[in-house]
PDB file of C-alpha atoms and ligand atoms in Angstrom:
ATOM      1  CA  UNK B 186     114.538  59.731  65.218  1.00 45.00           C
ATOM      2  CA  UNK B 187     115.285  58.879  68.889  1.00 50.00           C
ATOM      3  CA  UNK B 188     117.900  62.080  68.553  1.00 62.00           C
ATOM      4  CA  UNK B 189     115.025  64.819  67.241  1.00 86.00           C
ATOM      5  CA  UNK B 190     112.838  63.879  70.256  1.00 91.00           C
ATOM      6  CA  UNK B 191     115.706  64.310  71.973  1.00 91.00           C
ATOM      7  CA  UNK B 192     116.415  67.432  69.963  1.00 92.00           C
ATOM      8  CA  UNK B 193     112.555  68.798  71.055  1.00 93.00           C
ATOM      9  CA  UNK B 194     112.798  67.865  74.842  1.00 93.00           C
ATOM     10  CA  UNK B 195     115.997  69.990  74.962  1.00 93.00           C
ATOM     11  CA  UNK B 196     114.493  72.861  73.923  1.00 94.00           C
ATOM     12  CA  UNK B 197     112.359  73.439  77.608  1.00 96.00           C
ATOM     13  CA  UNK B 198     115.533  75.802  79.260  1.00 96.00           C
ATOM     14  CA  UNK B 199     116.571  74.404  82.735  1.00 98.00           C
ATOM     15  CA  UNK B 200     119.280  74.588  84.779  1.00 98.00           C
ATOM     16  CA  UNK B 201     121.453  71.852  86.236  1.00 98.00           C
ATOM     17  CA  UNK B 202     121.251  70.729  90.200  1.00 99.00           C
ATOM     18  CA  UNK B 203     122.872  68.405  92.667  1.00 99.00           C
ATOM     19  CA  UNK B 204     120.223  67.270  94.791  1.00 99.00           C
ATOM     20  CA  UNK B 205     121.540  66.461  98.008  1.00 99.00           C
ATOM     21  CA  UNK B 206     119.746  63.885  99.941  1.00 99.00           C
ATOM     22  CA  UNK B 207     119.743  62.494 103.741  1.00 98.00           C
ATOM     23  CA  UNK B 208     117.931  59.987 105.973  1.00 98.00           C
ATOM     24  CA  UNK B 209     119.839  59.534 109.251  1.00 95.00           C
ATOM     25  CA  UNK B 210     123.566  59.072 108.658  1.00 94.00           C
ATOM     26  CA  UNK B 211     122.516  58.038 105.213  1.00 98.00           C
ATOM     27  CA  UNK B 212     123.934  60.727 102.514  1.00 98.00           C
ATOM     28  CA  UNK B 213     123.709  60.814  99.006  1.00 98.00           C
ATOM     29  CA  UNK B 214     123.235  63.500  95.745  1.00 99.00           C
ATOM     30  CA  UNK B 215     122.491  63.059  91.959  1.00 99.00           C
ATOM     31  CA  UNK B 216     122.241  65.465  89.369  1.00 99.00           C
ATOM     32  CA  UNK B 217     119.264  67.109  87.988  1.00 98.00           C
ATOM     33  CA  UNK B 218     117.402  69.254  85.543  1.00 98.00           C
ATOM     34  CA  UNK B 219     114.197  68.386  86.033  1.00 98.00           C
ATOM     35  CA  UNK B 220     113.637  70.859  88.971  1.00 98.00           C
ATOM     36  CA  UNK B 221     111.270  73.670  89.348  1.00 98.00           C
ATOM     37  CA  UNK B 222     109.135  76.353  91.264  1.00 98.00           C
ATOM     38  CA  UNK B 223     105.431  75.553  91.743  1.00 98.00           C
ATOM     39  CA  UNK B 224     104.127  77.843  94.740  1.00 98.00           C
ATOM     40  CA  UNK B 225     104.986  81.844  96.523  1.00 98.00           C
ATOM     41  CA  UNK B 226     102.936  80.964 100.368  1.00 98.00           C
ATOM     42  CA  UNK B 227     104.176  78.064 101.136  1.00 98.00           C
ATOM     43  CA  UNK B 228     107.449  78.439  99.050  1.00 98.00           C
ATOM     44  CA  UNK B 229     107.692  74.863  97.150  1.00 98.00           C
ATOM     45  CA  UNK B 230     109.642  73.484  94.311  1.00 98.00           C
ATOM     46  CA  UNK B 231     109.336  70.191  92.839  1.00 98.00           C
ATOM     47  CA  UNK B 232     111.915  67.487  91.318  1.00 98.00           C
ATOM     48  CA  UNK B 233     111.962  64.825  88.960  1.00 98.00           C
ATOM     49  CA  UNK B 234     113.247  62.077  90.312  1.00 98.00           C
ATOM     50  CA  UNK B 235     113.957  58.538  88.617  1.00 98.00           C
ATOM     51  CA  UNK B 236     113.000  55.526  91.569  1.00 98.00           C
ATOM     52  CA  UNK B 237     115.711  52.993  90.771  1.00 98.00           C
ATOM     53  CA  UNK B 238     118.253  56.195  91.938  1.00 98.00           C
ATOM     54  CA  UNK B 239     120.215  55.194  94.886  1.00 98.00           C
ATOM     55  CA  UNK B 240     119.213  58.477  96.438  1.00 98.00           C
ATOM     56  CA  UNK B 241     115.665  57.831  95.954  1.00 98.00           C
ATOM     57  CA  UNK B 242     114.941  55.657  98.913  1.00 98.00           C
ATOM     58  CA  UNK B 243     117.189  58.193 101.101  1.00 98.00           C
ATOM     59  CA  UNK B 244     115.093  60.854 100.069  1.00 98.00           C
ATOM     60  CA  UNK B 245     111.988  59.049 100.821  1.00 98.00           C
ATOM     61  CA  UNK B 246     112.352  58.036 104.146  1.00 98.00           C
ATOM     62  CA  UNK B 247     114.697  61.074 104.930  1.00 98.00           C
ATOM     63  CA  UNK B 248     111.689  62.928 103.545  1.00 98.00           C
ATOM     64  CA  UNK B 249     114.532  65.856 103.236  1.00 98.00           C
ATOM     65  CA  UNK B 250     116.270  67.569  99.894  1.00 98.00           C
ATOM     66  CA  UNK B 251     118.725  70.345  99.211  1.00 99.00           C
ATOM     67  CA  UNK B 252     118.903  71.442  95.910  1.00 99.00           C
ATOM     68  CA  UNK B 253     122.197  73.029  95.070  1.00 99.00           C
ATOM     69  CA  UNK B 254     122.615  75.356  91.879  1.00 98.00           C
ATOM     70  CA  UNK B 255     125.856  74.437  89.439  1.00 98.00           C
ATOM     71  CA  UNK B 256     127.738  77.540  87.689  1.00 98.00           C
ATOM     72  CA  UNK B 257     128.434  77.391  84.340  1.00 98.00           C
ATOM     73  CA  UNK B 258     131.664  75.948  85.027  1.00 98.00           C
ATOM     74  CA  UNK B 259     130.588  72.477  87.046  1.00 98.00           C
ATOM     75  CA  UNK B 260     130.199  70.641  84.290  1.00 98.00           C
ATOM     76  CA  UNK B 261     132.584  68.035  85.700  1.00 98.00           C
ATOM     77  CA  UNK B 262     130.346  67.933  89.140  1.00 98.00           C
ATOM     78  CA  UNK B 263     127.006  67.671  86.944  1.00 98.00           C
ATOM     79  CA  UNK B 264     129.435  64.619  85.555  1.00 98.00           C
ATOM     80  CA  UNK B 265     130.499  63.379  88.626  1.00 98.00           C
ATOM     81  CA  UNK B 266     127.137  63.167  90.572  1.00 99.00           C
ATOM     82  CA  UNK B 267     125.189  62.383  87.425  1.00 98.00           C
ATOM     83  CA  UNK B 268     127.199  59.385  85.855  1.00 98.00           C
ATOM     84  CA  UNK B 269     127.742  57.325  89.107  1.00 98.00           C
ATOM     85  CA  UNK B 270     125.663  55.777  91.436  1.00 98.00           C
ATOM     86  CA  UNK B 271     126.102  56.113  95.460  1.00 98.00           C
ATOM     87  CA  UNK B 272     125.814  52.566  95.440  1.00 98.00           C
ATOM     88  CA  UNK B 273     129.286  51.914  94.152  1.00 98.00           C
ATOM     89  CA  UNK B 274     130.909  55.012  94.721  1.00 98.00           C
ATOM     90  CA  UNK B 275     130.704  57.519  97.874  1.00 98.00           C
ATOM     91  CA  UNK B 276     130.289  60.925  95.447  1.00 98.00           C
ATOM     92  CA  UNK B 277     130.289  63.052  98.603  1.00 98.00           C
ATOM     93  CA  UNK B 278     133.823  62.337  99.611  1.00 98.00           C
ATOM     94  CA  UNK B 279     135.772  63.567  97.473  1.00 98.00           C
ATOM     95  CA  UNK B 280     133.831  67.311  97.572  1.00 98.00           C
ATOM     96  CA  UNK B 281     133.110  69.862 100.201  1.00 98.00           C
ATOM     97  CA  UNK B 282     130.197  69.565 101.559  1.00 98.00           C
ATOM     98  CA  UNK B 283     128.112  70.906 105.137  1.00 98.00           C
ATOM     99  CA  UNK B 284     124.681  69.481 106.204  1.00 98.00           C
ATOM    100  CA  UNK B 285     122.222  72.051 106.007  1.00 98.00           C
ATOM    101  CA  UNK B 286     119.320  73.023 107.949  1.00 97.00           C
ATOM    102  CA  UNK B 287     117.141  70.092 106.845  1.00 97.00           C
ATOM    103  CA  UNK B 288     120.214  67.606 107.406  1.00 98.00           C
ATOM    104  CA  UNK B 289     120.791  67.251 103.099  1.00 98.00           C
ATOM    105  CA  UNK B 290     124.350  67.921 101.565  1.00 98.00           C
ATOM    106  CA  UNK B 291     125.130  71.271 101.076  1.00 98.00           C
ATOM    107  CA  UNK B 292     127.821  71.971  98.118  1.00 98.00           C
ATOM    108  CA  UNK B 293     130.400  75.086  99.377  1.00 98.00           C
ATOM    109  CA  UNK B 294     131.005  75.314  96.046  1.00 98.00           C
ATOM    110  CA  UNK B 295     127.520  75.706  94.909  1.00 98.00           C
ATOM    111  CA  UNK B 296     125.941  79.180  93.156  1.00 98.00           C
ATOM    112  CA  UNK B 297     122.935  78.834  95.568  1.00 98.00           C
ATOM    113  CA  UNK B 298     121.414  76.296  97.361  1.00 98.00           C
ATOM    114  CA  UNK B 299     117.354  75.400  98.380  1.00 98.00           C
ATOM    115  CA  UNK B 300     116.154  73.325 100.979  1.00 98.00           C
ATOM    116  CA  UNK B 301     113.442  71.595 101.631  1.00 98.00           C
ATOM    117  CA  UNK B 302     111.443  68.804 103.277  1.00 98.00           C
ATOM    118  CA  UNK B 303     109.484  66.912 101.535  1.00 98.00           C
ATOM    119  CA  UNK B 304     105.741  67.465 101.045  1.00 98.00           C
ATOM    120  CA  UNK B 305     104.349  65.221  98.720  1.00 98.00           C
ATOM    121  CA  UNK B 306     105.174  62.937  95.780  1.00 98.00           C
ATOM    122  CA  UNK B 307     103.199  61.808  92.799  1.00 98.00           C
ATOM    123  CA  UNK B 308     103.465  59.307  90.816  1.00 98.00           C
ATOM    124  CA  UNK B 309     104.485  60.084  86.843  1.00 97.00           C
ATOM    125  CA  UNK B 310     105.323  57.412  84.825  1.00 95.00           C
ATOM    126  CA  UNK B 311     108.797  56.369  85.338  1.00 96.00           C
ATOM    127  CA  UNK B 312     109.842  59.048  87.510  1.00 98.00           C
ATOM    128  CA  UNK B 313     108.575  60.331  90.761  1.00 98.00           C
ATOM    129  CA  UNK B 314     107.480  64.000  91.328  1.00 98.00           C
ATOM    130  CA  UNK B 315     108.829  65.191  94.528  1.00 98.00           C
ATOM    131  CA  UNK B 316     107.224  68.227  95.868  1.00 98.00           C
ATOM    132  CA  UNK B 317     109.471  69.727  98.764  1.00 98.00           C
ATOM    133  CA  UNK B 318     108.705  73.170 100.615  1.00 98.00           C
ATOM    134  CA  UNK B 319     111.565  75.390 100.924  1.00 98.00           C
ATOM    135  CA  UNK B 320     112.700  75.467 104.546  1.00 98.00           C
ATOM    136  CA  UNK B 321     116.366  77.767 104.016  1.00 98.00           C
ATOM    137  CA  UNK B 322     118.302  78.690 101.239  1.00 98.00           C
ATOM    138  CA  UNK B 323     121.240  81.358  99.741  1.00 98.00           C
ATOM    139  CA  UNK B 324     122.501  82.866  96.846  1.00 98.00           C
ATOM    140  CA  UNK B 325     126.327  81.790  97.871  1.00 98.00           C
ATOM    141  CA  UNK B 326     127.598  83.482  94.319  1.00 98.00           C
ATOM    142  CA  UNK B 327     126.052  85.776  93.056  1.00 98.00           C
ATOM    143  CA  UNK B 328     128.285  87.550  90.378  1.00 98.00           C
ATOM    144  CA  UNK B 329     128.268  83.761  88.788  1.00 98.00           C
ATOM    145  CA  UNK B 330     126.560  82.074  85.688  1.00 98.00           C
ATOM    146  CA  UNK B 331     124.178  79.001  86.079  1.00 98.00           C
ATOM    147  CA  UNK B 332     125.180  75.679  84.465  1.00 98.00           C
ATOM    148  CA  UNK B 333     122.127  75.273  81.680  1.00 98.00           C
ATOM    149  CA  UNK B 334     120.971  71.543  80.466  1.00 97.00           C
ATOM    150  CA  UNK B 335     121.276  72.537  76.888  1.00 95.00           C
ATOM    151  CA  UNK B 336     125.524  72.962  77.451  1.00 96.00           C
ATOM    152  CA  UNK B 337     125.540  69.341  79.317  1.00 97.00           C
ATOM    153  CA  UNK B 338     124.878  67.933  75.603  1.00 95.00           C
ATOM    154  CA  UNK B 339     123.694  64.122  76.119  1.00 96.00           C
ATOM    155  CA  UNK B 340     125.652  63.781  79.703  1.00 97.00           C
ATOM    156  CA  UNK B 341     122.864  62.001  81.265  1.00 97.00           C
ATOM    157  CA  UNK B 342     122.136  59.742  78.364  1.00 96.00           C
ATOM    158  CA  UNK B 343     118.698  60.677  77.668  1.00 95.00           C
ATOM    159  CA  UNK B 344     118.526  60.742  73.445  1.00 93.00           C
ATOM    160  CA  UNK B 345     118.273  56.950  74.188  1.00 92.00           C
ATOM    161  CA  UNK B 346     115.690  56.999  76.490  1.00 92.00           C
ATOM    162  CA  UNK B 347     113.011  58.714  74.736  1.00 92.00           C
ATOM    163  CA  UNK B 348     110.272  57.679  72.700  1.00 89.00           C
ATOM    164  CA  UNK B 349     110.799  57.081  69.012  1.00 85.00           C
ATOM    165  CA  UNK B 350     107.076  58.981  68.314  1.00 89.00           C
ATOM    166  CA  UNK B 351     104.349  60.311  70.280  1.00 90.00           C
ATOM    167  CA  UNK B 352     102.245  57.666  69.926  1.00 87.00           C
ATOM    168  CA  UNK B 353     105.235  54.844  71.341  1.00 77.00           C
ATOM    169  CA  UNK B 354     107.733  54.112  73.428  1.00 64.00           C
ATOM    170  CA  UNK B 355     110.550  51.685  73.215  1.00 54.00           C
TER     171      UNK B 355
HETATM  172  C1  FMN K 540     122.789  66.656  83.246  1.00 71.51           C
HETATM  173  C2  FMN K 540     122.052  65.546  83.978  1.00 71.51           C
HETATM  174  C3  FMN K 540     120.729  65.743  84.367  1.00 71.51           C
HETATM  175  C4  FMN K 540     120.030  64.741  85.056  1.00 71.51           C
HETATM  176  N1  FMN K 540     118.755  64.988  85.469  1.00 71.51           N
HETATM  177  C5  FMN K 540     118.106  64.058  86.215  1.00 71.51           C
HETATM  178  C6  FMN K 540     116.814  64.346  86.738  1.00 71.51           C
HETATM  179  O1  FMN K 540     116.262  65.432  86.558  1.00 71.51           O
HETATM  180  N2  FMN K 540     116.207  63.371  87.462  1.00 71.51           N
HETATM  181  C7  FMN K 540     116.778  62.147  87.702  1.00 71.51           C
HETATM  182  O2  FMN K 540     116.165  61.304  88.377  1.00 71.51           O
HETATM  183  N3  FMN K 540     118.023  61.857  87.242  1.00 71.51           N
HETATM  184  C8  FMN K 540     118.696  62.784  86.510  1.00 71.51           C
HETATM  185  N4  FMN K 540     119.954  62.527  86.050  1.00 71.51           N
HETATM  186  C9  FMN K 540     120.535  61.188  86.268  1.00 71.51           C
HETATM  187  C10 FMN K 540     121.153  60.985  87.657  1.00 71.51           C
HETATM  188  O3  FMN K 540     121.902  62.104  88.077  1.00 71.51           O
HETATM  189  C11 FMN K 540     122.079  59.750  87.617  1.00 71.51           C
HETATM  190  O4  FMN K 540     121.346  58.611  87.202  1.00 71.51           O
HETATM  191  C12 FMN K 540     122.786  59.489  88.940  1.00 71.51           C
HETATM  192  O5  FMN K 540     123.863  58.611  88.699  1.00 71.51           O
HETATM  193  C13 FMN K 540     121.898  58.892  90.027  1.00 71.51           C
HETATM  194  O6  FMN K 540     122.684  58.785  91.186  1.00 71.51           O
HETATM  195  P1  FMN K 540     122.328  57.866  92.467  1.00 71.51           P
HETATM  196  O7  FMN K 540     122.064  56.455  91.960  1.00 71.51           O
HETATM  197  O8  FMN K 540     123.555  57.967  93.317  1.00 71.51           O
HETATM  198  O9  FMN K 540     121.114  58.465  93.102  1.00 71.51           O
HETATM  199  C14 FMN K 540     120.667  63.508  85.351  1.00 71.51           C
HETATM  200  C15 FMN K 540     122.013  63.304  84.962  1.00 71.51           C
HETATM  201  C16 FMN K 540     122.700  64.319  84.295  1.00 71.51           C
HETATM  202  C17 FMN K 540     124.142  64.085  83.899  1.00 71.51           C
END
């Protein structure tokens, strides 16, 4: 059952992300999907962004985010920065990697990157919604292919997480 929900929440397209973090000399980045546009003037996007992340009390004193766009072919970064936490490994060091604008790790290797500084942040549920307006950005490859959700199969683990109903949750 857990595996149809699954099944359904897979079906809303999105891309894959390494959102790059920073507070200080503080850096960190985690994968994510749950990312998207929500305004033209101010340009803002928004992330999903679970709390008990090691990256999410960088990002909310840093108050600072780069989002950086996977091609088709990261799978093993969306692995690497989406399987591990920065609290027991240093997931920047072994990539390359400049600061941007906003002071958040930017991937050289990246199709595009986004950032931002934070805005706001709801609360919703067990995730946080990070608003962020969009401060600098670049399309670094643009002849390449974005790395979609659907191909990272069950990578971060979710079919377990999700409710077995509509109604419940485990
Ligand atoms: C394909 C994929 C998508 C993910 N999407 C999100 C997401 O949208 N939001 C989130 O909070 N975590 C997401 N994660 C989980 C985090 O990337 C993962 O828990 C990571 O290890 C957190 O790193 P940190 O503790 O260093 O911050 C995703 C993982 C994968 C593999």
């Amino acid at each position: 059952m857990a595996d149809s929900m699954a099944d359904l929440f897979r079906r809303l397209t999105a891309g894959v992300y390494v959102i790059g973090v920073a507070h200080g000399g503080l850096r960190n980045a985690f994968t994510a999907s749950s990312v998207m546009l929500v305004s033209f003037r101010p340009l803002m996007v928004a992330l999903g962004i679970n709390p008990t992340h090691a990256s999410y009390p960088i990002l909310n004193s840093g108050r600072v985010f780069a989002i950086n766009v996977l091609r088709a072919e990261h799978l093993a970064l969306a692995r690497h920065f989406g399987t591990q936490s920065g609290r027991s490994v240093d997931k920047l060091s072994s990539v390359a990697w400049r600061a941007g604008r906003s002071g958040a790790p930017l991937l050289l290797d990246a199709l595009a990157y986004f950032d931002c500084q934070v805005d706001s942040e709801i609360e919703a549920g067990d995730h946080r919604l990070v608003v962020g307006r969009v401060v600098d950005g670049a399309v670094l490859c643009p002849d390449a292919e974005q790395l979609i959700y659907a191909a990272t199969g069950d990578l971060d683990r979710s079919a377990d997480l999700y409710a077995k109903d509509f109604n419940s949750w485990k």
